mmCIF file of C-alpha atoms in Angstrom:
data_model
loop_
_atom_site.group_PDB
_atom_site.id
_atom_site.type_symbol
_atom_site.label_atom_id
_atom_site.label_comp_id
_atom_site.label_asym_id
_atom_site.label_seq_id
_atom_site.Cartn_x
_atom_site.Cartn_y
_atom_site.Cartn_z
ATOM 1 C CA ARG A 1 92.695 104.156 66.528
ATOM 2 C CA PHE A 2 95.172 107.663 66.079
ATOM 3 C CA ARG A 3 96.783 106.218 62.833
ATOM 4 C CA GLY A 4 93.248 104.727 61.604
ATOM 5 C CA SER A 5 91.036 107.838 62.330
ATOM 6 C CA LEU A 6 94.201 110.525 60.732
ATOM 7 C CA LEU A 7 94.103 107.896 57.713
ATOM 8 C CA ALA A 8 90.301 107.884 57.620
ATOM 9 C CA LEU A 9 90.336 111.866 57.743
ATOM 10 C CA SER A 10 92.181 111.586 54.926
ATOM 11 C CA GLU A 11 90.444 109.924 52.432
ATOM 12 C CA ALA A 12 87.025 110.800 53.585
ATOM 13 C CA ARG A 13 85.251 112.890 50.748
ATOM 14 C CA ARG A 14 82.426 115.464 50.703
ATOM 15 C CA VAL A 15 79.337 113.442 49.919
ATOM 16 C CA GLU A 16 76.651 116.394 50.696
ATOM 17 C CA ARG A 17 76.126 119.848 52.229
ATOM 18 C CA LYS A 18 74.253 120.050 55.582
ATOM 19 C CA THR A 19 73.652 123.141 57.803
ATOM 20 C CA ALA A 20 75.536 125.946 57.494
ATOM 21 C CA LEU A 21 73.013 127.479 60.404
ATOM 22 C CA SER A 22 74.004 127.276 63.909
ATOM 23 C CA GLU A 23 70.743 126.969 65.454
ATOM 24 C CA PHE A 24 70.801 123.658 63.498
ATOM 25 C CA TYR A 25 73.881 122.465 64.187
ATOM 26 C CA PRO A 26 73.076 120.346 67.711
ATOM 27 C CA ARG A 27 70.751 117.811 65.731
ATOM 28 C CA ILE A 28 74.193 116.732 63.343
ATOM 29 C CA GLY A 29 76.429 117.391 66.038
ATOM 30 C CA VAL A 30 78.790 119.343 64.966
ATOM 31 C CA GLU A 31 77.831 122.599 67.534
ATOM 32 C CA ASP A 32 80.544 123.915 68.793
ATOM 33 C CA VAL A 33 82.599 121.858 71.133
ATOM 34 C CA GLY A 34 82.545 124.382 74.088
ATOM 35 C CA ASP A 35 79.479 124.053 74.473
ATOM 36 C CA PRO A 36 77.580 121.740 77.505
ATOM 37 C CA ASP A 37 75.245 119.664 75.378
ATOM 38 C CA ALA A 38 77.857 118.797 72.535
ATOM 39 C CA GLY A 39 77.125 116.229 70.538
ATOM 40 C CA GLY A 40 80.988 116.008 68.526
ATOM 41 C CA TYR A 41 84.775 115.848 69.023
ATOM 42 C CA LEU A 42 87.050 117.921 68.158
ATOM 43 C CA PHE A 43 90.079 116.519 65.783
ATOM 44 C CA GLU A 44 92.795 119.185 66.205
ATOM 45 C CA LEU A 45 96.275 118.444 63.738
ATOM 46 C CA GLY A 46 98.494 120.704 64.642
ATOM 47 C CA TYR A 47 101.609 121.128 61.999
ATOM 48 C CA GLY A 48 104.574 122.903 64.420
ATOM 49 C CA GLY A 49 103.734 126.203 62.642
ATOM 50 C CA ALA A 50 105.234 124.523 59.329
ATOM 51 C CA HIS A 51 101.275 125.173 58.322
ATOM 52 C CA PRO A 52 97.615 126.386 59.982
ATOM 53 C CA ASP A 53 96.541 124.038 62.248
ATOM 54 C CA ASP A 54 93.370 121.685 60.664
ATOM 55 C CA ARG A 55 90.503 121.913 63.496
ATOM 56 C CA PHE A 56 87.703 119.226 62.598
ATOM 57 C CA ILE A 57 84.298 119.571 64.717
ATOM 58 C CA LEU A 58 83.049 115.847 64.013
ATOM 59 C CA GLY A 59 79.307 115.168 64.867
ATOM 60 C CA HIS A 60 77.239 111.929 64.737
ATOM 61 C CA ARG A 61 77.177 108.855 62.369
ATOM 62 C CA ALA A 62 74.529 109.683 59.056
ATOM 63 C CA GLY A 63 74.833 106.486 58.201
ATOM 64 C CA THR A 64 77.683 103.350 57.189
ATOM 65 C CA GLY A 65 80.694 104.723 56.072
ATOM 66 C CA MET A 66 79.042 108.535 56.982
ATOM 67 C CA ILE A 67 79.957 110.981 59.590
ATOM 68 C CA TYR A 68 78.825 114.683 59.695
ATOM 69 C CA ILE A 69 81.785 117.187 59.311
ATOM 70 C CA ARG A 70 82.315 120.535 60.171
ATOM 71 C CA THR A 71 85.741 122.818 59.432
ATOM 72 C CA ALA A 72 85.807 124.850 63.677
ATOM 73 C CA GLY A 73 85.314 128.607 62.784
ATOM 74 C CA GLU A 74 83.469 128.021 59.271
ATOM 75 C CA GLU A 75 79.222 128.100 58.948
ATOM 76 C CA GLN A 76 78.989 125.181 56.201
ATOM 77 C CA SER A 77 78.942 121.688 57.240
ATOM 78 C CA TRP A 78 79.330 118.716 55.980
ATOM 79 C CA MET A 79 78.320 114.746 55.319
ATOM 80 C CA VAL A 80 81.833 112.883 54.077
ATOM 81 C CA SER A 81 82.151 109.586 53.449
ATOM 82 C CA ALA A 82 84.379 108.414 56.711
ATOM 83 C CA GLU A 83 85.074 105.499 58.544
ATOM 84 C CA LEU A 84 85.607 106.991 61.794
ATOM 85 C CA SER A 85 86.031 105.089 64.970
ATOM 86 C CA LEU A 86 85.825 107.572 67.941
ATOM 87 C CA SER A 87 85.841 108.102 71.898
ATOM 88 C CA ASP A 88 86.049 110.263 74.491
ATOM 89 C CA GLU A 89 87.868 107.268 77.026
ATOM 90 C CA THR A 90 91.748 107.840 77.438
ATOM 91 C CA ARG A 91 92.078 104.756 77.287
ATOM 92 C CA ASP A 92 90.556 103.727 73.796
ATOM 93 C CA TRP A 93 93.536 106.431 72.277
ATOM 94 C CA VAL A 94 96.874 104.482 74.393
ATOM 95 C CA ALA A 95 98.738 101.768 74.096
ATOM 96 C CA ARG A 96 96.995 99.524 76.923
ATOM 97 C CA ASP A 97 99.778 96.418 75.950
ATOM 98 C CA ILE A 98 101.893 97.637 78.683
ATOM 99 C CA ILE A 99 104.984 95.665 79.203
ATOM 100 C CA ASP A 100 106.053 92.316 79.305
ATOM 101 C CA LEU A 101 107.962 90.572 81.900
ATOM 102 C CA GLY A 102 108.049 87.101 82.429
ATOM 103 C CA SER A 103 108.711 85.431 86.435
ATOM 104 C CA GLY A 104 111.543 84.036 84.693
ATOM 105 C CA GLU A 105 113.628 86.909 84.062
ATOM 106 C CA VAL A 106 112.774 88.180 87.547
ATOM 107 C CA ARG A 107 115.420 87.832 90.679
ATOM 108 C CA ARG A 108 113.569 89.195 93.313
ATOM 109 C CA VAL A 109 110.269 90.631 94.705
ATOM 110 C CA GLU A 110 109.602 92.944 97.172
ATOM 111 C CA LEU A 111 105.897 94.245 98.649
ATOM 112 C CA ASP A 112 105.710 96.585 101.402
ATOM 113 C CA ARG A 113 102.714 98.212 102.051
ATOM 114 C CA GLY A 114 103.655 100.675 105.200
ATOM 115 C CA GLU A 115 104.345 100.170 108.431
ATOM 116 C CA GLY A 116 106.509 97.718 108.528
ATOM 117 C CA ASP A 117 103.685 95.211 106.368
ATOM 118 C CA ARG A 118 106.660 93.553 103.779
ATOM 119 C CA LEU A 119 106.759 90.737 102.100
ATOM 120 C CA GLU A 120 110.227 89.563 99.510
ATOM 121 C CA ILE A 121 110.240 86.512 97.918
ATOM 122 C CA ALA A 122 113.385 85.519 95.525
ATOM 123 C CA LYS A 123 115.128 82.884 93.942
ATOM 124 C CA GLU A 124 118.572 82.984 93.892
ATOM 125 C CA ASP A 125 119.538 81.600 90.242
ATOM 126 C CA ARG A 126 117.896 81.971 87.330
ATOM 127 C CA ASP A 127 117.116 78.563 86.656
ATOM 128 C CA ASP A 128 115.467 77.752 90.217
ATOM 129 C CA ILE A 129 111.638 76.961 89.347
ATOM 130 C CA ASN A 130 110.177 78.438 92.342
ATOM 131 C CA PHE A 131 110.440 81.621 94.493
ATOM 132 C CA THR A 132 111.147 81.327 98.047
ATOM 133 C CA PRO A 133 109.712 84.278 100.893
ATOM 134 C CA ARG A 134 112.170 85.728 103.079
ATOM 135 C CA ASP A 135 112.310 84.795 106.805
ATOM 136 C CA ILE A 136 109.621 82.781 107.444
ATOM 137 C CA PRO A 137 108.570 82.685 110.582
ATOM 138 C CA GLU A 138 110.179 79.192 112.175
ATOM 139 C CA GLY A 139 108.349 76.088 112.003
ATOM 140 C CA ARG A 140 106.465 77.500 109.488
ATOM 141 C CA GLU A 141 106.107 75.989 106.092
ATOM 142 C CA LEU A 142 105.208 76.934 101.997
ATOM 143 C CA SER A 143 101.366 75.405 101.456
ATOM 144 C CA TYR A 144 103.131 74.336 98.388
ATOM 145 C CA GLY A 145 106.684 75.055 96.337
ATOM 146 C CA SER A 146 105.025 76.953 93.985
ATOM 147 C CA VAL A 147 103.331 79.257 95.833
ATOM 148 C CA ALA A 148 104.724 82.735 95.854
ATOM 149 C CA ASN A 149 105.321 82.317 91.550
ATOM 150 C CA SER A 150 102.103 84.530 90.756
ATOM 151 C CA ILE A 151 103.852 87.624 92.571
ATOM 152 C CA ALA A 152 106.499 87.268 90.634
ATOM 153 C CA GLY A 153 104.446 86.590 87.441
ATOM 154 C CA ALA A 154 102.299 89.574 87.705
ATOM 155 C CA LEU A 155 103.694 91.364 85.201
ATOM 156 C CA ALA A 156 104.022 88.665 81.887
ATOM 157 C CA ASN A 157 101.745 89.892 79.343
ATOM 158 C CA VAL A 158 100.157 93.108 81.059
ATOM 159 C CA GLU A 159 97.077 94.799 79.107
ATOM 160 C CA ALA A 160 96.002 97.861 81.494
ATOM 161 C CA ASN A 161 91.718 97.530 82.114
ATOM 162 C CA ASP A 162 91.680 101.421 81.800
ATOM 163 C CA VAL A 163 94.731 103.984 81.965
ATOM 164 C CA ARG A 164 94.673 108.184 83.089
ATOM 165 C CA PRO A 165 97.361 111.184 83.379
ATOM 166 C CA ALA A 166 99.253 109.921 86.423
ATOM 167 C CA ALA A 167 98.684 113.808 87.930
ATOM 168 C CA GLU A 168 94.699 112.458 88.614
ATOM 169 C CA VAL A 169 96.230 109.519 91.352
ATOM 170 C CA ALA A 170 98.847 111.938 92.432
ATOM 171 C CA ASP A 171 96.848 112.758 95.666
ATOM 172 C CA LEU A 172 95.241 108.961 96.636
ATOM 173 C CA ALA A 173 96.741 107.192 99.885
ATOM 174 C CA ARG A 174 99.566 104.589 98.134
ATOM 175 C CA ALA A 175 98.136 100.979 98.604
ATOM 176 C CA VAL A 176 101.700 99.288 97.836
ATOM 177 C CA LEU A 177 104.936 100.260 96.627
ATOM 178 C CA ALA A 178 106.695 96.759 94.704
ATOM 179 C CA LEU A 179 109.679 96.513 93.259
ATOM 180 C CA TYR A 180 110.596 93.733 90.762
ATOM 181 C CA GLU A 181 114.199 93.341 90.029
ATOM 182 C CA THR A 182 115.135 90.734 87.215
ATOM 183 C CA PHE A 183 118.722 88.840 86.589
ATOM 184 C CA ASP A 184 119.880 91.549 84.457
ATOM 185 C CA GLY A 185 119.581 93.935 86.569
ATOM 186 C CA LEU A 186 116.287 95.897 85.278
ATOM 187 C CA GLU A 187 115.035 97.211 88.513
ATOM 188 C CA LEU A 188 110.808 98.345 88.056
ATOM 189 C CA GLU A 189 108.665 99.984 91.122
ATOM 190 C CA LEU A 190 105.287 99.857 91.340
ATOM 191 C CA ASP A 191 103.315 102.287 93.137
ATOM 192 C CA VAL A 192 100.332 101.165 93.153
ATOM 193 C CA ARG A 193 97.553 104.244 94.065
ATOM 194 C CA GLU A 194 94.044 103.503 95.924
ATOM 195 C CA GLU A 195 90.753 104.823 94.798
ATOM 196 C CA PRO A 196 88.180 104.557 97.316
ATOM 197 C CA PRO A 197 84.854 103.442 95.790
ATOM 198 C CA ALA A 198 82.217 106.119 94.935
ATOM 199 C CA GLY A 199 80.252 106.982 97.229
ATOM 200 C CA ALA A 200 82.908 105.926 100.209
ATOM 201 C CA GLY A 201 81.878 107.271 103.189
ATOM 202 C CA ASP A 202 77.954 106.840 102.579
ATOM 203 C CA ASP A 203 76.890 102.794 103.095
ATOM 204 C CA GLU A 204 74.289 103.122 101.186
ATOM 205 C CA ALA A 205 75.824 104.609 98.440
ATOM 206 C CA ALA A 206 78.399 102.998 98.068
ATOM 207 C CA GLY A 207 76.535 99.006 98.290
ATOM 208 C CA ASP A 208 77.906 95.833 99.543
ATOM 209 C CA ASP A 209 79.770 94.738 96.261
ATOM 210 C CA ALA A 210 81.484 98.403 95.626
ATOM 211 C CA ASP A 211 85.372 98.296 96.044
ATOM 212 C CA PRO A 212 88.431 100.121 95.353
ATOM 213 C CA ARG A 213 90.830 100.652 92.145
ATOM 214 C CA TYR A 214 93.555 100.262 91.976
ATOM 215 C CA TRP A 215 96.413 102.527 89.666
ATOM 216 C CA VAL A 216 99.730 101.626 89.285
ATOM 217 C CA LEU A 217 102.742 104.752 88.618
ATOM 218 C CA PHE A 218 105.397 102.622 87.166
ATOM 219 C CA SER A 219 109.475 103.771 87.469
ATOM 220 C CA ALA A 220 112.534 101.784 86.021
ATOM 221 C CA GLY A 221 116.001 102.349 86.783
ATOM 222 C CA ALA A 222 119.025 99.505 86.804
ATOM 223 C CA ALA A 223 121.752 98.152 88.593
ATOM 224 C CA GLU A 224 124.351 95.800 88.174
ATOM 225 C CA ALA A 225 123.566 92.656 86.575
ATOM 226 C CA ALA A 226 123.307 89.643 89.369
ATOM 227 C CA ASP A 227 124.620 86.998 86.182
ATOM 228 C CA GLN A 228 127.906 88.226 85.199
ATOM 229 C CA GLU A 229 128.912 85.618 83.252
ATOM 230 C CA GLU A 230 129.410 86.067 79.817
ATOM 231 C CA PRO A 231 128.105 83.102 78.129
ATOM 232 C CA ALA A 232 130.661 80.398 76.827
ATOM 233 C CA VAL A 233 131.492 81.084 73.045
ATOM 234 C CA SER A 234 133.066 77.857 71.109
ATOM 235 C CA ALA A 235 134.820 78.120 67.644
ATOM 236 C CA GLY A 236 132.188 77.910 65.135
ATOM 237 C CA ASP A 237 128.928 79.638 66.766
ATOM 238 C CA VAL A 238 127.151 81.677 65.178
ATOM 239 C CA LEU A 239 127.323 85.563 67.009
ATOM 240 C CA PRO A 240 123.828 87.428 66.951
ATOM 241 C CA GLU A 241 124.849 90.578 65.076
ATOM 242 C CA THR A 242 123.010 93.150 67.873
ATOM 243 C CA SER A 243 124.503 93.631 71.066
ATOM 244 C CA PRO A 244 120.921 92.759 73.764
ATOM 245 C CA VAL A 245 119.388 95.318 74.871
ATOM 246 C CA THR A 246 120.855 96.391 78.746
ATOM 247 C CA ALA A 247 118.987 96.809 81.595
ATOM 248 C CA GLU A 248 119.985 100.668 81.188
ATOM 249 C CA GLU A 249 118.521 100.764 77.698
ATOM 250 C CA ARG A 250 115.557 98.862 78.293
ATOM 251 C CA ALA A 251 114.275 101.212 81.507
ATOM 252 C CA GLY A 252 114.789 103.323 79.332
ATOM 253 C CA GLU A 253 112.207 102.604 77.218
ATOM 254 C CA LEU A 254 110.238 101.335 79.702
ATOM 255 C CA ASN A 255 110.229 105.255 80.797
ATOM 256 C CA ALA A 256 109.314 106.859 77.899
ATOM 257 C CA ALA A 257 106.629 104.792 77.261
ATOM 258 C CA LEU A 258 105.190 104.091 80.953
ATOM 259 C CA ALA A 259 106.052 107.598 82.571
ATOM 260 C CA GLY A 260 102.705 110.336 83.261
ATOM 261 C CA TRP A 261 100.093 107.451 83.454
ATOM 262 C CA ALA A 262 98.566 105.780 85.626
ATOM 263 C CA TYR A 263 97.375 102.009 84.694
ATOM 264 C CA GLU A 264 94.435 100.317 86.459
ATOM 265 C CA LEU A 265 95.208 96.544 86.119
ATOM 266 C CA PRO A 266 93.188 93.141 85.498
ATOM 267 C CA GLY A 267 92.820 92.665 89.455
ATOM 268 C CA TYR A 268 94.054 89.113 89.131
ATOM 269 C CA LYS A 269 97.439 91.274 88.399
ATOM 270 C CA SER A 270 97.463 93.387 91.108
ATOM 271 C CA ASP A 271 95.967 91.431 93.602
ATOM 272 C CA GLN A 272 99.186 89.711 93.878
ATOM 273 C CA TRP A 273 100.567 92.839 95.455
ATOM 274 C CA PHE A 274 98.473 92.889 98.831
ATOM 275 C CA LYS A 275 99.284 88.911 99.252
ATOM 276 C CA LYS A 276 100.995 88.490 103.047
ATOM 277 C CA MET A 277 103.127 85.962 104.517
ATOM 278 C CA ASP A 278 100.412 84.253 105.445
ATOM 279 C CA ASP A 279 98.460 83.781 102.954
ATOM 280 C CA LEU A 280 101.832 81.979 101.122
ATOM 281 C CA LEU A 281 101.998 79.259 104.137
ATOM 282 C CA ARG A 282 100.191 75.849 105.220
ATOM 283 C CA GLU A 283 97.710 76.643 107.736
ATOM 284 C CA ASP A 284 98.652 75.339 111.138
#
């Protein structure tokens, strides 16, 4: 969206001179954005000191492919030709496809909800199909063989519903701490924070269907890989031109992309981290 907005602005052309009187700015949405009822957006381009920053106030649409605009600090406003898609929601400006960690890569998952409420699932070999919970109570058995697999696959093809700065959830209570370990040594920690529903503590305001929201803070690291064997190479094999990405490199990429942000994931993803041992076992 940001790249598209930049391209649209670079191609914008003035179509018609509009008002230069501040009392009429609100009619077309180009009043100063510091005004409480401002209807436009401040779009600021910084050039690192090499050139004065450009600051535009983007107002209301003026029909298909048209928008009202005023350069901040100037009186004259214009109708320009520019196909802009604007939003004041953070989630609309950041990448929402955040991670793709398939269950085939995962060796172990640990869920810690505090006060001794823990669940660990794992598989011994990469080729194993199903994950098995640790410490299954004596006399109990899984409801079916693959019942734990959805927990391991919760980070496959993840697209966030919403995103906000991590600082905004720092004071929320931790609901669960999840740790995903892969066979190649990647360790991914998910610190899941719970935001109470609006009106929590007020039964009438919250309503019967009010649910909390869960925000995930990601942190990646690397440990020694579980599979240490190098693939066998035979005469005549074509070797790859580049080396595979290491766990350390992958952790660095994930931290660079995800650090500093809190993500709200779809419910069918985050629900996996609240499963308990009894949810995986056949009823007595």
